Coordinates of C-alpha atoms and ligand atoms in Angstrom, one line a residue:
X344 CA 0.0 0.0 0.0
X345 CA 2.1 2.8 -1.2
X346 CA 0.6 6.1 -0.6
X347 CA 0.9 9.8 -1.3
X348 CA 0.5 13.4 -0.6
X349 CA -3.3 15.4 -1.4
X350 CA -2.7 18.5 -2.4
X351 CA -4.4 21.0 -4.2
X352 CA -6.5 18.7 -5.5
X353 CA -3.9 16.6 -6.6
X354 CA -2.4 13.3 -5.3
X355 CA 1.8 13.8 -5.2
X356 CA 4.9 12.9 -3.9
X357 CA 6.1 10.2 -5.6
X358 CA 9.3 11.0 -5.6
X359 CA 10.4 11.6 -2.1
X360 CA 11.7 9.4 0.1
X361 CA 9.6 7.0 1.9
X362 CA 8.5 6.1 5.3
X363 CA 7.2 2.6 6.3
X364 CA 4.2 2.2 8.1
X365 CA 4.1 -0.9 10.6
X366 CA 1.6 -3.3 12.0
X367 CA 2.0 -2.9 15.8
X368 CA 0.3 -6.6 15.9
X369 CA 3.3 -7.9 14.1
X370 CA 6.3 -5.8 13.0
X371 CA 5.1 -6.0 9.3
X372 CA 5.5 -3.5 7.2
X373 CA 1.6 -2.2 5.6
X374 CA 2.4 0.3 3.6
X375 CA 4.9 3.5 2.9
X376 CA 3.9 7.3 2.8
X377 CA 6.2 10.3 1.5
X378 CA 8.0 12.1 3.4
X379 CA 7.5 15.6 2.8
X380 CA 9.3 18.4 3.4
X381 CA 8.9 22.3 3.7
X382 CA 8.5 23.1 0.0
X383 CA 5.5 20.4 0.3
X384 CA 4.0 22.2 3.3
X385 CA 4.3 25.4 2.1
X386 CA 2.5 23.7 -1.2
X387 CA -0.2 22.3 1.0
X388 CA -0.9 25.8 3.0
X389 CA -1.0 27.5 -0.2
X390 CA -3.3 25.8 -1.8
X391 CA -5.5 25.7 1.4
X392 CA -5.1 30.0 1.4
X393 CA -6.1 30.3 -2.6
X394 CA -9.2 27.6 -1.8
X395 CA -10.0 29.7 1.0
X396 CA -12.3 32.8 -0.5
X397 CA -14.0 30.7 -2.4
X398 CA -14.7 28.2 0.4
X399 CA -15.6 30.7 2.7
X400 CA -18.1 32.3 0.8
X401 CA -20.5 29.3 0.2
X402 CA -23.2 28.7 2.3
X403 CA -23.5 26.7 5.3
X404 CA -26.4 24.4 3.3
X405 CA -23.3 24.1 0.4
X406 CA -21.0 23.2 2.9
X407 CA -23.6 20.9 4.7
X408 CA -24.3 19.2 1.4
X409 CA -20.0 18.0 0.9
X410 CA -19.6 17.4 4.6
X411 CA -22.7 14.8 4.2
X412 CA -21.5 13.2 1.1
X413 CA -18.2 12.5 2.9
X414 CA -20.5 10.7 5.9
X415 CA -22.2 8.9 3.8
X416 CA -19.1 7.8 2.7
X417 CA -17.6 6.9 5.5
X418 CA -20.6 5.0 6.6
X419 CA -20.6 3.0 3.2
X420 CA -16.4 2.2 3.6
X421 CA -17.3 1.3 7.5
X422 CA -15.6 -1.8 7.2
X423 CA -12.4 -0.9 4.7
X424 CA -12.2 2.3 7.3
X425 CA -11.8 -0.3 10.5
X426 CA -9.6 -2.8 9.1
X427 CA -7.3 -0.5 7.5
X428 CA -7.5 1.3 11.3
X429 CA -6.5 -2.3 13.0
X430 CA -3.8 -3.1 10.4
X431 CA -1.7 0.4 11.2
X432 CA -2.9 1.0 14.7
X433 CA -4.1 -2.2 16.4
X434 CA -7.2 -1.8 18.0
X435 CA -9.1 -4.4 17.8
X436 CA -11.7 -4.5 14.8
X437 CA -14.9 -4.1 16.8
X438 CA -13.2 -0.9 18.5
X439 CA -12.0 0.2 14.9
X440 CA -15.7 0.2 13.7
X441 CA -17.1 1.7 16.8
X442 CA -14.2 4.8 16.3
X443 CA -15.2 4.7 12.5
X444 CA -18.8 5.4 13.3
X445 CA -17.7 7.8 16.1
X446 CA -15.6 9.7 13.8
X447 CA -18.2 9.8 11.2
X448 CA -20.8 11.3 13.6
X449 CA -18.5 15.0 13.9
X450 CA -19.0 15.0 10.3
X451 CA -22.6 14.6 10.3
X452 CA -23.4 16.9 13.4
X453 CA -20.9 19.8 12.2
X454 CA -22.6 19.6 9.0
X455 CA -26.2 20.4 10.7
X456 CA -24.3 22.5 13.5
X457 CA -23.0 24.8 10.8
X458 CA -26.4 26.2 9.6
X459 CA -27.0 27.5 13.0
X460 CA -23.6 29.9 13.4
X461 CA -25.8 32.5 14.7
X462 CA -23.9 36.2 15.4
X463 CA -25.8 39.0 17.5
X464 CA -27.7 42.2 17.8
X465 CA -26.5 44.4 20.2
X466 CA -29.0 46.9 21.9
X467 CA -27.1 50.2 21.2
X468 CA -27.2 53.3 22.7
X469 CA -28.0 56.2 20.2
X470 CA -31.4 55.9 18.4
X471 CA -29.3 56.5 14.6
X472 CA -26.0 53.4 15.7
X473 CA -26.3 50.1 15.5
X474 CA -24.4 47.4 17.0
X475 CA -23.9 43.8 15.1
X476 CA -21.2 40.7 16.3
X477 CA -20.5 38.6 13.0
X478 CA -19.3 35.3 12.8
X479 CA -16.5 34.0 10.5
X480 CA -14.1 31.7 10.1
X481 CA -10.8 32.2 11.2
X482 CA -8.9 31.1 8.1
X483 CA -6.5 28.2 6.9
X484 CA -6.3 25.7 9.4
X485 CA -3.6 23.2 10.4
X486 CA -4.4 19.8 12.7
X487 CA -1.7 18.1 13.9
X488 CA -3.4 14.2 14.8
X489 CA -2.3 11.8 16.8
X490 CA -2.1 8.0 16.5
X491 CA -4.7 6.6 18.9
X492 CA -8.0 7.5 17.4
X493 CA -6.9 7.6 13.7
X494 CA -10.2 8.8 12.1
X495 CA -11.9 10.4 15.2
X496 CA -8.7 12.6 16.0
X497 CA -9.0 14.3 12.3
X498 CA -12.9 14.4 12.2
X499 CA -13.6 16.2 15.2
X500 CA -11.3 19.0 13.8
X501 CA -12.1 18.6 10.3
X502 CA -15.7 18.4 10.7
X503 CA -16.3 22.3 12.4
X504 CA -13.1 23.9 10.6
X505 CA -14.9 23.0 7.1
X506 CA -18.6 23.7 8.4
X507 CA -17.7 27.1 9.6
X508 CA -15.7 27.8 6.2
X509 CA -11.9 27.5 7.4
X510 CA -9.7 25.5 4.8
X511 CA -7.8 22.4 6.4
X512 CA -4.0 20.7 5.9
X513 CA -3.8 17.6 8.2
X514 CA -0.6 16.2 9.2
X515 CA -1.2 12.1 10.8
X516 CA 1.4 10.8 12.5
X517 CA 3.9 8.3 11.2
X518 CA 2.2 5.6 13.0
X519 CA -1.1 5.7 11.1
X520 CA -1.1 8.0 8.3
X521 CA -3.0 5.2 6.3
X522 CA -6.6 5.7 7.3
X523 CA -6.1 9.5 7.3
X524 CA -5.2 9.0 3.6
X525 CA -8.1 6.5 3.2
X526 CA -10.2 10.0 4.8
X527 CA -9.0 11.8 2.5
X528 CA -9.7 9.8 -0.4
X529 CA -13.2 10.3 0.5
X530 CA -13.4 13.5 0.6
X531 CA -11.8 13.1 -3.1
X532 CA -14.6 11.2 -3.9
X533 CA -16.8 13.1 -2.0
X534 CA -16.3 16.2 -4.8
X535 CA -14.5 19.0 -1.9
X536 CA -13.0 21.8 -4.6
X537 CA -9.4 21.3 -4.6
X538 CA -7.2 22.8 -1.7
X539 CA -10.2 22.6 1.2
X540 CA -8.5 19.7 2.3
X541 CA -4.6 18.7 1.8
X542 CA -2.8 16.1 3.3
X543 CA 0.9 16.0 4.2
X544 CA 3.1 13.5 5.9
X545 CA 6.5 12.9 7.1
X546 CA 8.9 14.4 9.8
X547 CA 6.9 16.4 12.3
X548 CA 9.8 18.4 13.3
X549 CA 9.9 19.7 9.5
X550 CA 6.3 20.2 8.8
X551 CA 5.9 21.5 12.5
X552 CA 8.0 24.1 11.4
X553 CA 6.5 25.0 8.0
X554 CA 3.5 25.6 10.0
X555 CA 4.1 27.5 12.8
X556 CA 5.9 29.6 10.6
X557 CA 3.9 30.1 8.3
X558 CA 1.5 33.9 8.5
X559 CA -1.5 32.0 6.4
X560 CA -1.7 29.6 8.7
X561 CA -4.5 30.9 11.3
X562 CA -5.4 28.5 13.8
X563 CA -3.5 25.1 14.7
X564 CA -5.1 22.7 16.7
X565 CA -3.1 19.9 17.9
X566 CA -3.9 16.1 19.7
X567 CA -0.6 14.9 21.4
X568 CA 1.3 15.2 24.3
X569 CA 1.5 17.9 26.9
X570 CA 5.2 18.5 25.8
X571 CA 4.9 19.0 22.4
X572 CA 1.8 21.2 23.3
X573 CA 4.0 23.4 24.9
X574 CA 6.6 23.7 22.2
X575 CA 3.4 24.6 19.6
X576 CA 2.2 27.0 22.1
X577 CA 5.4 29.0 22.3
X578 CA 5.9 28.7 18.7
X579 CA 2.9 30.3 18.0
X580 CA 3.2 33.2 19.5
X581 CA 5.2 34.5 16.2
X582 CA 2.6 34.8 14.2
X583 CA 0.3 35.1 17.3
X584 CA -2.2 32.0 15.6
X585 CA -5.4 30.7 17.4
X586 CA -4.7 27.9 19.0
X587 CA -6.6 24.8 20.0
X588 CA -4.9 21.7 22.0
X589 CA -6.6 18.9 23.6
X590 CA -2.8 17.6 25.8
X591 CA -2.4 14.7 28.3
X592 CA -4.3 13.5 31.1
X593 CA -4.3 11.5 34.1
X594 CA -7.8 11.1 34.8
X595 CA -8.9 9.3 38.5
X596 CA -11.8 7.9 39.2
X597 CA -13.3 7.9 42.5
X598 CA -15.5 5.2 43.5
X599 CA -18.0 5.7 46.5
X600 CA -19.0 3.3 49.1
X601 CA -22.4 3.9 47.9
X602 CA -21.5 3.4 44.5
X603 CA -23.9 1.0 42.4
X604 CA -20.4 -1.5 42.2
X605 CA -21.9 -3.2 38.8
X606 CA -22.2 0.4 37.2
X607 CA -18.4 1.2 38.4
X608 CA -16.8 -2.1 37.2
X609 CA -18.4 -1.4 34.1
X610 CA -17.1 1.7 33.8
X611 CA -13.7 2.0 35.1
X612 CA -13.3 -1.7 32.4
X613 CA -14.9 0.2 29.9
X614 CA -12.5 3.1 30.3
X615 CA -9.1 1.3 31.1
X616 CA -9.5 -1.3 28.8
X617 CA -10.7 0.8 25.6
X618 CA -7.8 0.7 23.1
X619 CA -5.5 -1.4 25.3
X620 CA -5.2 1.8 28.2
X621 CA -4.2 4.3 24.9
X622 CA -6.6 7.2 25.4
X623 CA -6.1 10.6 27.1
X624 CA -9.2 10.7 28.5
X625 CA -8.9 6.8 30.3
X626 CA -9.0 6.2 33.9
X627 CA -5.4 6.0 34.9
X628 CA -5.7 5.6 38.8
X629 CA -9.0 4.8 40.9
X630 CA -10.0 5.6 44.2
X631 CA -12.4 3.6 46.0
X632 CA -13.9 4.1 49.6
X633 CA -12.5 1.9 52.0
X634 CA -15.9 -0.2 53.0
X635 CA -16.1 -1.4 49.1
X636 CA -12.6 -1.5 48.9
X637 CA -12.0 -5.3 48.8
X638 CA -14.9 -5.9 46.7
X639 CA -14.2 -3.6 43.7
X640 CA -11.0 -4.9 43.8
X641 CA -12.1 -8.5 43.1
X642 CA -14.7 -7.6 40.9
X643 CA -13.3 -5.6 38.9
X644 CA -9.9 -8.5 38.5
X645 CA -12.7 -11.1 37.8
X646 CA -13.7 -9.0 34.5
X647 CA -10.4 -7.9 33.8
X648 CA -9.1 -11.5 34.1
X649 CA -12.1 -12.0 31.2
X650 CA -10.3 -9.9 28.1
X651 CA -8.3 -12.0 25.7
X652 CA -5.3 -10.0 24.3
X653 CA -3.9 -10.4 20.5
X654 CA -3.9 -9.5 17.6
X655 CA -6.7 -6.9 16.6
X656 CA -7.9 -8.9 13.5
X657 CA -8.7 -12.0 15.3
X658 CA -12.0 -12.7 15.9
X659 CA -12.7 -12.3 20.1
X660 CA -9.6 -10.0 20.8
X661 CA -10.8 -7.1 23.8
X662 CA -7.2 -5.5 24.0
X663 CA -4.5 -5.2 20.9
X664 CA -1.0 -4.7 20.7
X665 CA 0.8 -1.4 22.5
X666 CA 1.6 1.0 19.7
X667 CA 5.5 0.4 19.9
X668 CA 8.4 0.2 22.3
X669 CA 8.5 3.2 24.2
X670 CA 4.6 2.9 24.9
X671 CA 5.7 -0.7 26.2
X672 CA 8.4 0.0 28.3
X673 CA 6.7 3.1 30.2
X674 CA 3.7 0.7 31.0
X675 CA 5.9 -2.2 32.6
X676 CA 8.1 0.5 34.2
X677 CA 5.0 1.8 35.6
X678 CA 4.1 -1.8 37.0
X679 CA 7.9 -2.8 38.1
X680 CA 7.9 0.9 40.4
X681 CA 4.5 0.0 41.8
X682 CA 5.7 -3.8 42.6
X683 CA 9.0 -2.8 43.7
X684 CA 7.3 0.1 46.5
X685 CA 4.7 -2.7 47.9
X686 CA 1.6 -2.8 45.0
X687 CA 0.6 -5.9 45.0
X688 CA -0.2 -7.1 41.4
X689 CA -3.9 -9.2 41.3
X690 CA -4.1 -9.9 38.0
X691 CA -1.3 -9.3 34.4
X692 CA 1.7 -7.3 35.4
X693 CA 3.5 -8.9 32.5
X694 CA 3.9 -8.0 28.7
X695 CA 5.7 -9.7 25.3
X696 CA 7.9 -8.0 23.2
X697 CA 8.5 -10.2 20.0
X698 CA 9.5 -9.5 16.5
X699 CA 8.6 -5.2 17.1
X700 CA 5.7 -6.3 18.4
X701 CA 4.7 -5.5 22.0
X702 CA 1.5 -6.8 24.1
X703 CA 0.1 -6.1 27.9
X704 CA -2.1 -8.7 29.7
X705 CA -4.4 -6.6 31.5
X706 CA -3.2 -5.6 34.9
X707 CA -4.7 -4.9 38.2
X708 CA -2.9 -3.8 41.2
X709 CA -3.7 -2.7 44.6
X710 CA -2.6 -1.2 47.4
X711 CA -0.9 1.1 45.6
X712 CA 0.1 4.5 47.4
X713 CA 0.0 8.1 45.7
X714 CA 4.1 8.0 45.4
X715 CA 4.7 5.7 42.9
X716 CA 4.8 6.7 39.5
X717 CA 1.6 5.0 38.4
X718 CA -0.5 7.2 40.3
X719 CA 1.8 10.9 39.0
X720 CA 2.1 9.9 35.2
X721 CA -0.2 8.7 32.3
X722 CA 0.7 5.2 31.8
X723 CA -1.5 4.7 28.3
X724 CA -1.9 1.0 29.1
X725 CA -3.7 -1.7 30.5
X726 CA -3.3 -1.2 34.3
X727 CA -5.7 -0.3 36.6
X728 CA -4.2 0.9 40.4
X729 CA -6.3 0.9 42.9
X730 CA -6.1 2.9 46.1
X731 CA -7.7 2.7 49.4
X732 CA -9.5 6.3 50.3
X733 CA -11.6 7.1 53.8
X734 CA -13.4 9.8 52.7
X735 CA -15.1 11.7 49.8
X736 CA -12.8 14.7 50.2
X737 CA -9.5 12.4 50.4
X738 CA -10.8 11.4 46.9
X739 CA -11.5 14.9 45.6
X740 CA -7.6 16.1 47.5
X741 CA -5.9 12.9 45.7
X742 CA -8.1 13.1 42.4
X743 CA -7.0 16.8 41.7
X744 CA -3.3 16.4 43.2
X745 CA -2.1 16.6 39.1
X746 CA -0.8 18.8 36.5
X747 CA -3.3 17.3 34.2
X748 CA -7.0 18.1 34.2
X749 CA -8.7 16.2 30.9
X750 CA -11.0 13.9 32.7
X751 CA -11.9 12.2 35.6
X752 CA -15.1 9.9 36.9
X753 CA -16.7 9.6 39.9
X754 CA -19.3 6.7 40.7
X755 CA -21.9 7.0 43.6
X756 CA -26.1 6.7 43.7
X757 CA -25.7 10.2 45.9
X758 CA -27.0 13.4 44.0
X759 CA -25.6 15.3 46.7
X760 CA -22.1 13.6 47.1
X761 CA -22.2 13.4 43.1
X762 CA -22.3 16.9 43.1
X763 CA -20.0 17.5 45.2
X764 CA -17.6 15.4 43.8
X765 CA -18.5 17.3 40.4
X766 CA -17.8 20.6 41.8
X767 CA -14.9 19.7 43.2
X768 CA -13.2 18.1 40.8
X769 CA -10.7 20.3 38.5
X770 CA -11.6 18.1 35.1
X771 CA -13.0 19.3 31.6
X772 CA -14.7 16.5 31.1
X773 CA -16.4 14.5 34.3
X774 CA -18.3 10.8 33.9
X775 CA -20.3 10.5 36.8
X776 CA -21.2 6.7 36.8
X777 CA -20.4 6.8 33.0
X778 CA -16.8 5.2 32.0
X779 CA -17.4 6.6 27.9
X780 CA -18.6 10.2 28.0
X781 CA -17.2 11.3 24.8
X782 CA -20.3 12.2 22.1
X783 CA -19.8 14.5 19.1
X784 CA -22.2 16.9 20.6
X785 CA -20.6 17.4 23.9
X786 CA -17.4 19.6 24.7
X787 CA -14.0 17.9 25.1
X788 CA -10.9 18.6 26.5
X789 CA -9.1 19.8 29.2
X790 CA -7.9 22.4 32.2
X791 CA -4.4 22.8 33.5
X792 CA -2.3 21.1 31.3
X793 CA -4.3 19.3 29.4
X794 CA -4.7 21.5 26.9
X795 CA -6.8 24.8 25.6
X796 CA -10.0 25.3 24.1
X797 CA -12.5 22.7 23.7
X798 CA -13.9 20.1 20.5
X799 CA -17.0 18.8 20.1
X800 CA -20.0 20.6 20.6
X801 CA -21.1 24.6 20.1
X802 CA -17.5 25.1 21.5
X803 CA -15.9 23.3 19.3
X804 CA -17.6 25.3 16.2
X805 CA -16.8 28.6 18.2
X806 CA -12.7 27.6 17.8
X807 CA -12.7 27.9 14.0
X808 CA -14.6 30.8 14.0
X809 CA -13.8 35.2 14.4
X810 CA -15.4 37.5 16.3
X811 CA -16.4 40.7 14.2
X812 CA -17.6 43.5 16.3
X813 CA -19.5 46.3 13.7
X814 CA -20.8 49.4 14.8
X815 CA -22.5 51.8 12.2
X816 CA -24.2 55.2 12.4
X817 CA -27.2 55.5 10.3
Ligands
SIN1281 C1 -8.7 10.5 23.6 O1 -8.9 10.5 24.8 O2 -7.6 10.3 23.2 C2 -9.9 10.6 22.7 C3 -10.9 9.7 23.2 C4 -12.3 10.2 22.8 O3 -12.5 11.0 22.0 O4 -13.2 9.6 23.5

């Protein structure tokens, strides 16, 4: 599967070097994509800044009309989508599908959400003046994706940055640049005018760079770690560009001695175990009240004990590979600290690493304390520590002793110690008795560290769009 740059319209790059893509199941190579360079970039963000006044001006029902050809699209490739998804990423095939339809749905809802980009009257104070806030896009946008949600990483930016009338370059990462392609091809199909949407790939240091240095470029919003976030933050600042980042987390989940137990197992599995632990928004330490203590414990090891781990494209597999070596060696460092300080390890602690590829049984430990690493760093793996708590405000102290402050959960049949819980918590994002919260409709992302500005929802139309203030005497 040899691949190659969109742009303008056009699909190039042929003859640049090329980078191999890998099957983190495996070590095989699936494919290669170019890697691009500045001149590319620059290619890519001029062809998005000529498509752009043309783009612009359409209406919100044109727009509407592309965006939901490329749905239907998606819906109708479902299954090329998923298994091209599992091939470069690993997740097994019933998660690729569900992210496929996930993915699809920011298309679909930006599509609808993008008739209603309302601006405002403003009551003014002479009888001949007039006050009016317009809305408009901000411009050419850049989104930086990462590799855990390959498809739902570029929709939820793609979807409101073409609704509201921006023009988009993507940039995948060189883990899973294949079903970004396979996006893209849609959109071909789908009938976008040339330069809406371009596609690069290669060395993000390179394109990084094109970008943030780049004056057409308007708004970059970015999926990745809190480090690199940084980095884009303080390189953006020379051209002063809107900026969007949804960064790390290190979400905790407290579990109430009143807690419905079924609902919390449920959830914190449902949470931890999606995409083998390798989502920002996963529960990466619990908390549970000591009178339920024991019993979560063994509940939740007996369904954790339950999930067979392998390869993504066999039939029955609940947790794939881990995404490569580094991703590996963090997890079981993680473990080894927790063991090593007193954790005691109820189920898993123990991973393969064979031929480049690298698997995590799924791991539960408890007794864990809140200095070992587990419990200060995002692990992104299968490994569920559990600590003792006595009280609901021990939990909110503990859950909000991080840099991070994506998303954290909270399970408990009280409204009032819900709430408080709620209200206490310093999260963007909060599942109370709910392990999946994410929804196309609903805001994402993070406080602290975790990032700046929200996607998803009327927020996440509101970041590709400018506020124009006009006030005219009659
Ligand atoms: C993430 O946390 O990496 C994205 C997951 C989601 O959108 O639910």
């Amino acid at each position: 599967m040899d691949k190659l740059l969109y742009i303008n319209g056009s699909w190039t790059g042929n003859d640049l070097e090329k980078i191999e893509v890998y099957n983190p199941a495996n070590g095989e190579v699936v494919g290669t994509v170019p890697s691009c360079g500045k001149d590319e970039t620059n290619a890519a963000i001029d062809a998005a800044h000529d498509a752009f006044s043309q783009w612009s001006k359409l209406t919100a029902y044109e727009r509407a009309d592309y965006l939901m050809k490329l749905y239907d699209l998606m819906m109708e490739e479902k299954d090329e989508l998923a298994e091209l998804m599992t091939l470069e990423m690993g997740k097994p095939l019933k998660e690729s599908a569900g992210e496929v339809v996930y993915a699809a749905s920011f298309i679909k809802w930006y599509a609808e959400e993008g008739k209603r980009v309302y601006g405002r009257t403003i009551p003014s104070s002479g009888q001949n003046k007039r006050m009016q806030v317009l809305k408009q896009p901000v411009g050419v946008v850049a989104a930086i994706t990462p590799w855990n949600f390959p498809a739902a990483m570029i929709t939820r930016k793609l979807g409101p940055a073409l609704a509201a009338g921006c023009t988009f370059i993507v940039k995948p990462p060189k883990e899973t640049p294949l079903t970004a392609i396979k996006l893209v091809e849609l959109a071909d199909k789908a009938g976008f005018p040339k330069g809406v949407i371009n596609l690069v790939t290669g060395a993000s240091s390179i394109i990084g760079k094109a970008i943030m240095d780049s004056e057409k470029v308007r708004k970059v919003t970015f999926t990745g770690s809190t480090e690199i976030g940084k980095k884009l933050i303080e390189q953006s600042a020379a051209t002063v560009k809107n900026v969007s980042m949804e960064l790390g987390g290190h979400a905790p989940a407290i579990v109430l001695d009143d807690a419905d137990l079924k609902k919390a197992v449920a959830g914190v599995v449902a949470s931890k175990f999606r995409n083998a632990g390798q989502t920002c928004i996963c529960i990466n330490r619990v908390y549970v009240q000591e009178n339920v203590y024991d019993e979560f414990v063994e509940l939740v090891a007996a369904e954790a004990k339950k999930l067979k781990v392998g390869n993504g494209l066999e039939e029955g597999t609940d947790i794939g590979p881990i995404i490569n070596k580094d991703g590996f060696e963090k997890i079981a460092e993680h473990v080894e600290n927790a063991v090593s300080n007193g954790a005691e390890c109820v189920i898993g602690g123990k991973g393969t690493a064979e031929n480049g590829a690298y698997y995590y049984e799924p791991t539960v430990l408890k007794n864990v304390n809140q200095d070992m690493l587990i419990m200060n760093e995002e692990t992104f793996g299968p490994v569920i520590p559990i600590h003792k708590i006595t009280s609901i405000e021990e939990g909110i102290q503990l859950g909000n002793k991080s840099p991070f402050g994506l998303a954290a959960y909270v399970y408990t049949e009280s409204l009032s110690k819900g709430t408080q819980v709620v209200e206490g918590l310093d999260y963007g994002i909060i599942g109370w008795n709910d392990g999946v919260p994410s929804a196309a409709q609903a805001p994402f992302g993070g406080m602290k560290e975790s990032g700046l500005g929200r996607e998803g929802g009327i927020e996440g139309m509101e970041a590709y769009l400018e506020t124009k203030y006009v006030s005219y005497v009659l």
